[in-house]
Amino acid sequence: MMIGVLAMVLVGILGRQFNFYIPGTDAYAGYLMAGSGFLALAHTFRRNEHIRVTLLLQALTGGARRGLEIWCLGTAVLLGAVLAWYSVRLAWQSHLFHDISTSNDATRLWIPQLGMAAGTLILLVALLDDLVLELMGRRKAPDAVGEMVRSE
């Protein structure tokens, strides 16, 4: 999808330089950018690159820390499930109602919405995986040193 964004931007630049216009390039660049952002959510989560406020978590040890981790992951799974449900529902309803974009490209909106739906579903699977691993006691703790290196 990022290569698609690059292609759309390059077509737009070349169009300005050589006096031609391909309708919809800006809209498709936006669709591809949104899709790439949603599809990157799970990968970013698995690499511990999401912003986490760990002040309270780092102050706790043992069972209290594990309990808070389970509560946080459980809440994240619930929120991820809601996000995935409504993302898939949005794409499905756009398909049912034959919803098209308002720009001059008239794209069927369910097609670019599939990237968002797939990204949220993959994030939900990653969140569930971490919750199950934490409940089984096999989840690898985030690297505190690595977190400090990445912080600003």
PDB file of N, CA, C and O in Angstrom, residues 13-60:
ATOM      1  N   ILE A  13       2.708  14.431  -9.248  1.00  0.00           N
ATOM      2  CA  ILE A  13       3.838  15.324  -9.534  1.00  0.00           C
ATOM      3  C   ILE A  13       4.108  15.374 -11.034  1.00  0.00           C
ATOM      4  O   ILE A  13       4.276  16.453 -11.608  1.00  0.00           O
ATOM      5  N   LEU A  14       4.148  14.206 -11.661  1.00  0.00           N
ATOM      6  CA  LEU A  14       4.383  14.171 -13.101  1.00  0.00           C
ATOM      7  C   LEU A  14       3.258  14.868 -13.861  1.00  0.00           C
ATOM      8  O   LEU A  14       3.503  15.524 -14.882  1.00  0.00           O
ATOM      9  N   GLY A  15       2.041  14.727 -13.372  1.00  0.00           N
ATOM     10  CA  GLY A  15       0.919  15.401 -14.017  1.00  0.00           C
ATOM     11  C   GLY A  15       1.061  16.910 -13.994  1.00  0.00           C
ATOM     12  O   GLY A  15       0.747  17.590 -14.975  1.00  0.00           O
ATOM     13  N   ARG A  16       1.553  17.448 -12.880  1.00  0.00           N
ATOM     14  CA  ARG A  16       1.767  18.897 -12.808  1.00  0.00           C
ATOM     15  C   ARG A  16       2.910  19.331 -13.719  1.00  0.00           C
ATOM     16  O   ARG A  16       2.861  20.401 -14.317  1.00  0.00           O
ATOM     17  N   GLN A  17       3.935  18.511 -13.834  1.00  0.00           N
ATOM     18  CA  GLN A  17       5.085  18.859 -14.658  1.00  0.00           C
ATOM     19  C   GLN A  17       4.774  18.783 -16.161  1.00  0.00           C
ATOM     20  O   GLN A  17       5.263  19.589 -16.939  1.00  0.00           O
ATOM     21  N   PHE A  18       3.970  17.776 -16.552  1.00  0.00           N
ATOM     22  CA  PHE A  18       3.713  17.545 -17.971  1.00  0.00           C
ATOM     23  C   PHE A  18       2.270  17.862 -18.385  1.00  0.00           C
ATOM     24  O   PHE A  18       1.819  17.446 -19.430  1.00  0.00           O
ATOM     25  N   ASN A  19       1.583  18.595 -17.552  1.00  0.00           N
ATOM     26  CA  ASN A  19       0.258  19.137 -17.873  1.00  0.00           C
ATOM     27  C   ASN A  19      -0.799  18.066 -18.184  1.00  0.00           C
ATOM     28  O   ASN A  19      -1.497  18.151 -19.187  1.00  0.00           O
ATOM     29  N   PHE A  20      -0.926  17.070 -17.323  1.00  0.00           N
ATOM     30  CA  PHE A  20      -2.033  16.125 -17.456  1.00  0.00           C
ATOM     31  C   PHE A  20      -2.577  15.831 -16.056  1.00  0.00           C
ATOM     32  O   PHE A  20      -1.911  16.066 -15.061  1.00  0.00           O
ATOM     33  N   TYR A  21      -3.792  15.339 -16.012  1.00  0.00           N
ATOM     34  CA  TYR A  21      -4.428  15.060 -14.733  1.00  0.00           C
ATOM     35  C   TYR A  21      -5.153  13.727 -14.823  1.00  0.00           C
ATOM     36  O   TYR A  21      -5.915  13.481 -15.750  1.00  0.00           O
ATOM     37  N   ILE A  22      -4.902  12.861 -13.875  1.00  0.00           N
ATOM     38  CA  ILE A  22      -5.616  11.591 -13.783  1.00  0.00           C
ATOM     39  C   ILE A  22      -6.559  11.705 -12.591  1.00  0.00           C
ATOM     40  O   ILE A  22      -6.095  11.836 -11.451  1.00  0.00           O
ATOM     41  N   PRO A  23      -7.855  11.701 -12.840  1.00  0.00           N
ATOM     42  CA  PRO A  23      -8.819  11.873 -11.746  1.00  0.00           C
ATOM     43  C   PRO A  23      -8.689  10.780 -10.691  1.00  0.00           C
ATOM     44  O   PRO A  23      -8.488   9.611 -11.008  1.00  0.00           O
ATOM     45  N   GLY A  24      -8.792  11.172  -9.449  1.00  0.00           N
ATOM     46  CA  GLY A  24      -8.822  10.224  -8.354  1.00  0.00           C
ATOM     47  C   GLY A  24      -7.490   9.891  -7.733  1.00  0.00           C
ATOM     48  O   GLY A  24      -7.447   9.145  -6.755  1.00  0.00           O
ATOM     49  N   THR A  25      -6.383  10.412  -8.258  1.00  0.00           N
ATOM     50  CA  THR A  25      -5.079  10.034  -7.693  1.00  0.00           C
ATOM     51  C   THR A  25      -4.954  10.488  -6.244  1.00  0.00           C
ATOM     52  O   THR A  25      -4.407   9.754  -5.426  1.00  0.00           O
ATOM     53  N   ASP A  26      -5.457  11.672  -5.925  1.00  0.00           N
ATOM     54  CA  ASP A  26      -5.372  12.140  -4.540  1.00  0.00           C
ATOM     55  C   ASP A  26      -6.259  11.302  -3.627  1.00  0.00           C
ATOM     56  O   ASP A  26      -5.884  10.974  -2.498  1.00  0.00           O
ATOM     57  N   ALA A  27      -7.442  10.924  -4.099  1.00  0.00           N
ATOM     58  CA  ALA A  27      -8.334  10.090  -3.292  1.00  0.00           C
ATOM     59  C   ALA A  27      -7.717   8.707  -3.064  1.00  0.00           C
ATOM     60  O   ALA A  27      -7.737   8.184  -1.945  1.00  0.00           O
ATOM     61  N   TYR A  28      -7.156   8.123  -4.123  1.00  0.00           N
ATOM     62  CA  TYR A  28      -6.543   6.800  -3.974  1.00  0.00           C
ATOM     63  C   TYR A  28      -5.308   6.841  -3.087  1.00  0.00           C
ATOM     64  O   TYR A  28      -5.042   5.902  -2.342  1.00  0.00           O
ATOM     65  N   ALA A  29      -4.564   7.920  -3.134  1.00  0.00           N
ATOM     66  CA  ALA A  29      -3.426   8.063  -2.219  1.00  0.00           C
ATOM     67  C   ALA A  29      -3.923   8.077  -0.776  1.00  0.00           C
ATOM     68  O   ALA A  29      -3.324   7.446   0.101  1.00  0.00           O
ATOM     69  N   GLY A  30      -5.021   8.760  -0.524  1.00  0.00           N
ATOM     70  CA  GLY A  30      -5.601   8.785   0.819  1.00  0.00           C
ATOM     71  C   GLY A  30      -6.110   7.419   1.253  1.00  0.00           C
ATOM     72  O   GLY A  30      -5.898   7.004   2.394  1.00  0.00           O
ATOM     73  N   TYR A  31      -6.792   6.714   0.350  1.00  0.00           N
ATOM     74  CA  TYR A  31      -7.280   5.371   0.679  1.00  0.00           C
ATOM     75  C   TYR A  31      -6.120   4.442   1.023  1.00  0.00           C
ATOM     76  O   TYR A  31      -6.169   3.689   1.998  1.00  0.00           O
ATOM     77  N   LEU A  32      -5.077   4.494   0.217  1.00  0.00           N
ATOM     78  CA  LEU A  32      -3.927   3.622   0.444  1.00  0.00           C
ATOM     79  C   LEU A  32      -3.179   3.989   1.720  1.00  0.00           C
ATOM     80  O   LEU A  32      -2.688   3.121   2.442  1.00  0.00           O
ATOM     81  N   MET A  33      -3.105   5.287   2.018  1.00  0.00           N
ATOM     82  CA  MET A  33      -2.440   5.724   3.236  1.00  0.00           C
ATOM     83  C   MET A  33      -3.205   5.250   4.473  1.00  0.00           C
ATOM     84  O   MET A  33      -2.609   4.776   5.449  1.00  0.00           O
ATOM     85  N   ALA A  34      -4.531   5.360   4.440  1.00  0.00           N
ATOM     86  CA  ALA A  34      -5.343   4.881   5.556  1.00  0.00           C
ATOM     87  C   ALA A  34      -5.201   3.371   5.718  1.00  0.00           C
ATOM     88  O   ALA A  34      -5.040   2.868   6.838  1.00  0.00           O
ATOM     89  N   GLY A  35      -5.237   2.650   4.619  1.00  0.00           N
ATOM     90  CA  GLY A  35      -5.076   1.199   4.679  1.00  0.00           C
ATOM     91  C   GLY A  35      -3.731   0.781   5.245  1.00  0.00           C
ATOM     92  O   GLY A  35      -3.646  -0.122   6.071  1.00  0.00           O
ATOM     93  N   SER A  36      -2.678   1.465   4.817  1.00  0.00           N
ATOM     94  CA  SER A  36      -1.347   1.108   5.325  1.00  0.00           C
ATOM     95  C   SER A  36      -1.225   1.429   6.810  1.00  0.00           C
ATOM     96  O   SER A  36      -0.574   0.691   7.552  1.00  0.00           O
ATOM     97  N   GLY A  37      -1.855   2.487   7.247  1.00  0.00           N
ATOM     98  CA  GLY A  37      -1.835   2.819   8.675  1.00  0.00           C
ATOM     99  C   GLY A  37      -2.542   1.770   9.516  1.00  0.00           C
ATOM    100  O   GLY A  37      -2.034   1.333  10.556  1.00  0.00           O
ATOM    101  N   PHE A  38      -3.718   1.326   9.076  1.00  0.00           N
ATOM    102  CA  PHE A  38      -4.459   0.317   9.828  1.00  0.00           C
ATOM    103  C   PHE A  38      -3.777  -1.042   9.774  1.00  0.00           C
ATOM    104  O   PHE A  38      -3.767  -1.770  10.760  1.00  0.00           O
ATOM    105  N   LEU A  39      -3.201  -1.387   8.620  1.00  0.00           N
ATOM    106  CA  LEU A  39      -2.527  -2.679   8.520  1.00  0.00           C
ATOM    107  C   LEU A  39      -1.234  -2.715   9.334  1.00  0.00           C
ATOM    108  O   LEU A  39      -0.741  -3.793   9.657  1.00  0.00           O
ATOM    109  N   ALA A  40      -0.707  -1.574   9.695  1.00  0.00           N
ATOM    110  CA  ALA A  40       0.525  -1.519  10.489  1.00  0.00           C
ATOM    111  C   ALA A  40       0.258  -1.571  11.993  1.00  0.00           C
ATOM    112  O   ALA A  40       1.197  -1.700  12.783  1.00  0.00           O
ATOM    113  N   LEU A  41      -0.987  -1.480  12.419  1.00  0.00           N
ATOM    114  CA  LEU A  41      -1.300  -1.431  13.853  1.00  0.00           C
ATOM    115  C   LEU A  41      -0.799  -2.665  14.607  1.00  0.00           C
ATOM    116  O   LEU A  41      -0.169  -2.537  15.663  1.00  0.00           O
ATOM    117  N   ALA A  42      -1.076  -3.853  14.099  1.00  0.00           N
ATOM    118  CA  ALA A  42      -0.691  -5.074  14.808  1.00  0.00           C
ATOM    119  C   ALA A  42       0.824  -5.228  14.878  1.00  0.00           C
ATOM    120  O   ALA A  42       1.373  -5.591  15.920  1.00  0.00           O
ATOM    121  N   HIS A  43       1.499  -4.927  13.788  1.00  0.00           N
ATOM    122  CA  HIS A  43       2.961  -5.025  13.781  1.00  0.00           C
ATOM    123  C   HIS A  43       3.570  -4.050  14.797  1.00  0.00           C
ATOM    124  O   HIS A  43       4.483  -4.401  15.540  1.00  0.00           O
ATOM    125  N   THR A  44       3.030  -2.858  14.824  1.00  0.00           N
ATOM    126  CA  THR A  44       3.526  -1.856  15.771  1.00  0.00           C
ATOM    127  C   THR A  44       3.266  -2.293  17.204  1.00  0.00           C
ATOM    128  O   THR A  44       4.111  -2.133  18.082  1.00  0.00           O
ATOM    129  N   PHE A  45       2.104  -2.882  17.447  1.00  0.00           N
ATOM    130  CA  PHE A  45       1.781  -3.379  18.785  1.00  0.00           C
ATOM    131  C   PHE A  45       2.734  -4.500  19.194  1.00  0.00           C
ATOM    132  O   PHE A  45       3.238  -4.505  20.319  1.00  0.00           O
ATOM    133  N   ARG A  46       2.982  -5.436  18.305  1.00  0.00           N
ATOM    134  CA  ARG A  46       3.841  -6.578  18.640  1.00  0.00           C
ATOM    135  C   ARG A  46       5.280  -6.160  18.905  1.00  0.00           C
ATOM    136  O   ARG A  46       5.994  -6.828  19.638  1.00  0.00           O
ATOM    137  N   ARG A  47       5.709  -5.066  18.326  1.00  0.00           N
ATOM    138  CA  ARG A  47       7.074  -4.575  18.548  1.00  0.00           C
ATOM    139  C   ARG A  47       7.152  -3.590  19.711  1.00  0.00           C
ATOM    140  O   ARG A  47       8.173  -2.957  19.920  1.00  0.00           O
ATOM    141  N   ASN A  48       6.060  -3.444  20.463  1.00  0.00           N
ATOM    142  CA  ASN A  48       5.980  -2.521  21.609  1.00  0.00           C
ATOM    143  C   ASN A  48       6.284  -1.088  21.222  1.00  0.00           C
ATOM    144  O   ASN A  48       6.933  -0.353  21.963  1.00  0.00           O
ATOM    145  N   GLU A  49       5.808  -0.665  20.066  1.00  0.00           N
ATOM    146  CA  GLU A  49       6.049   0.688  19.584  1.00  0.00           C
ATOM    147  C   GLU A  49       4.866   1.622  19.826  1.00  0.00           C
ATOM    148  O   GLU A  49       4.957   2.805  19.552  1.00  0.00           O
ATOM    149  N   HIS A  50       3.737   1.074  20.286  1.00  0.00           N
ATOM    150  CA  HIS A  50       2.610   1.941  20.621  1.00  0.00           C
ATOM    151  C   HIS A  50       2.931   2.712  21.894  1.00  0.00           C
ATOM    152  O   HIS A  50       3.691   2.256  22.744  1.00  0.00           O
ATOM    153  N   ILE A  51       2.349   3.867  22.036  1.00  0.00           N
ATOM    154  CA  ILE A  51       2.563   4.674  23.235  1.00  0.00           C
ATOM    155  C   ILE A  51       1.831   4.019  24.391  1.00  0.00           C
ATOM    156  O   ILE A  51       0.629   3.765  24.324  1.00  0.00           O
ATOM    157  N   ARG A  52       2.568   3.716  25.453  1.00  0.00           N
ATOM    158  CA  ARG A  52       1.990   3.136  26.662  1.00  0.00           C
ATOM    159  C   ARG A  52       2.417   3.972  27.848  1.00  0.00           C
ATOM    160  O   ARG A  52       3.583   4.356  27.947  1.00  0.00           O
ATOM    161  N   VAL A  53       1.499   4.215  28.737  1.00  0.00           N
ATOM    162  CA  VAL A  53       1.828   4.902  29.982  1.00  0.00           C
ATOM    163  C   VAL A  53       2.106   3.805  31.001  1.00  0.00           C
ATOM    164  O   VAL A  53       1.204   3.140  31.481  1.00  0.00           O
ATOM    165  N   THR A  54       3.382   3.610  31.320  1.00  0.00           N
ATOM    166  CA  THR A  54       3.781   2.490  32.166  1.00  0.00           C
ATOM    167  C   THR A  54       4.243   2.918  33.548  1.00  0.00           C
ATOM    168  O   THR A  54       4.844   2.132  34.263  1.00  0.00           O
ATOM    169  N   LEU A  55       3.964   4.150  33.941  1.00  0.00           N
ATOM    170  CA  LEU A  55       4.422   4.651  35.235  1.00  0.00           C
ATOM    171  C   LEU A  55       3.893   3.778  36.369  1.00  0.00           C
ATOM    172  O   LEU A  55       4.665   3.332  37.226  1.00  0.00           O
ATOM    173  N   LEU A  56       2.601   3.512  36.387  1.00  0.00           N
ATOM    174  CA  LEU A  56       2.011   2.687  37.432  1.00  0.00           C
ATOM    175  C   LEU A  56       2.463   1.241  37.295  1.00  0.00           C
ATOM    176  O   LEU A  56       2.776   0.580  38.291  1.00  0.00           O
ATOM    177  N   LEU A  57       2.520   0.756  36.087  1.00  0.00           N
ATOM    178  CA  LEU A  57       2.905  -0.624  35.837  1.00  0.00           C
ATOM    179  C   LEU A  57       4.324  -0.912  36.312  1.00  0.00           C
ATOM    180  O   LEU A  57       4.592  -1.962  36.883  1.00  0.00           O
ATOM    181  N   GLN A  58       5.238   0.040  36.102  1.00  0.00           N
ATOM    182  CA  GLN A  58       6.622  -0.158  36.519  1.00  0.00           C
ATOM    183  C   GLN A  58       6.774  -0.089  38.040  1.00  0.00           C
ATOM    184  O   GLN A  58       7.716  -0.643  38.588  1.00  0.00           O
ATOM    185  N   ALA A  59       5.838   0.558  38.716  1.00  0.00           N
ATOM    186  CA  ALA A  59       5.910   0.657  40.174  1.00  0.00           C
ATOM    187  C   ALA A  59       5.440  -0.627  40.847  1.00  0.00           C
ATOM    188  O   ALA A  59       5.760  -0.859  42.017  1.00  0.00           O
ATOM    189  N   LEU A  60       4.693  -1.443  40.123  1.00  0.00           N
ATOM    190  CA  LEU A  60       4.158  -2.674  40.694  1.00  0.00           C
ATOM    191  C   LEU A  60       5.069  -3.859  40.399  1.00  0.00           C
ATOM    192  O   LEU A  60       5.824  -3.848  39.438  1.00  0.00           O
TER     193      LEU A  60
END
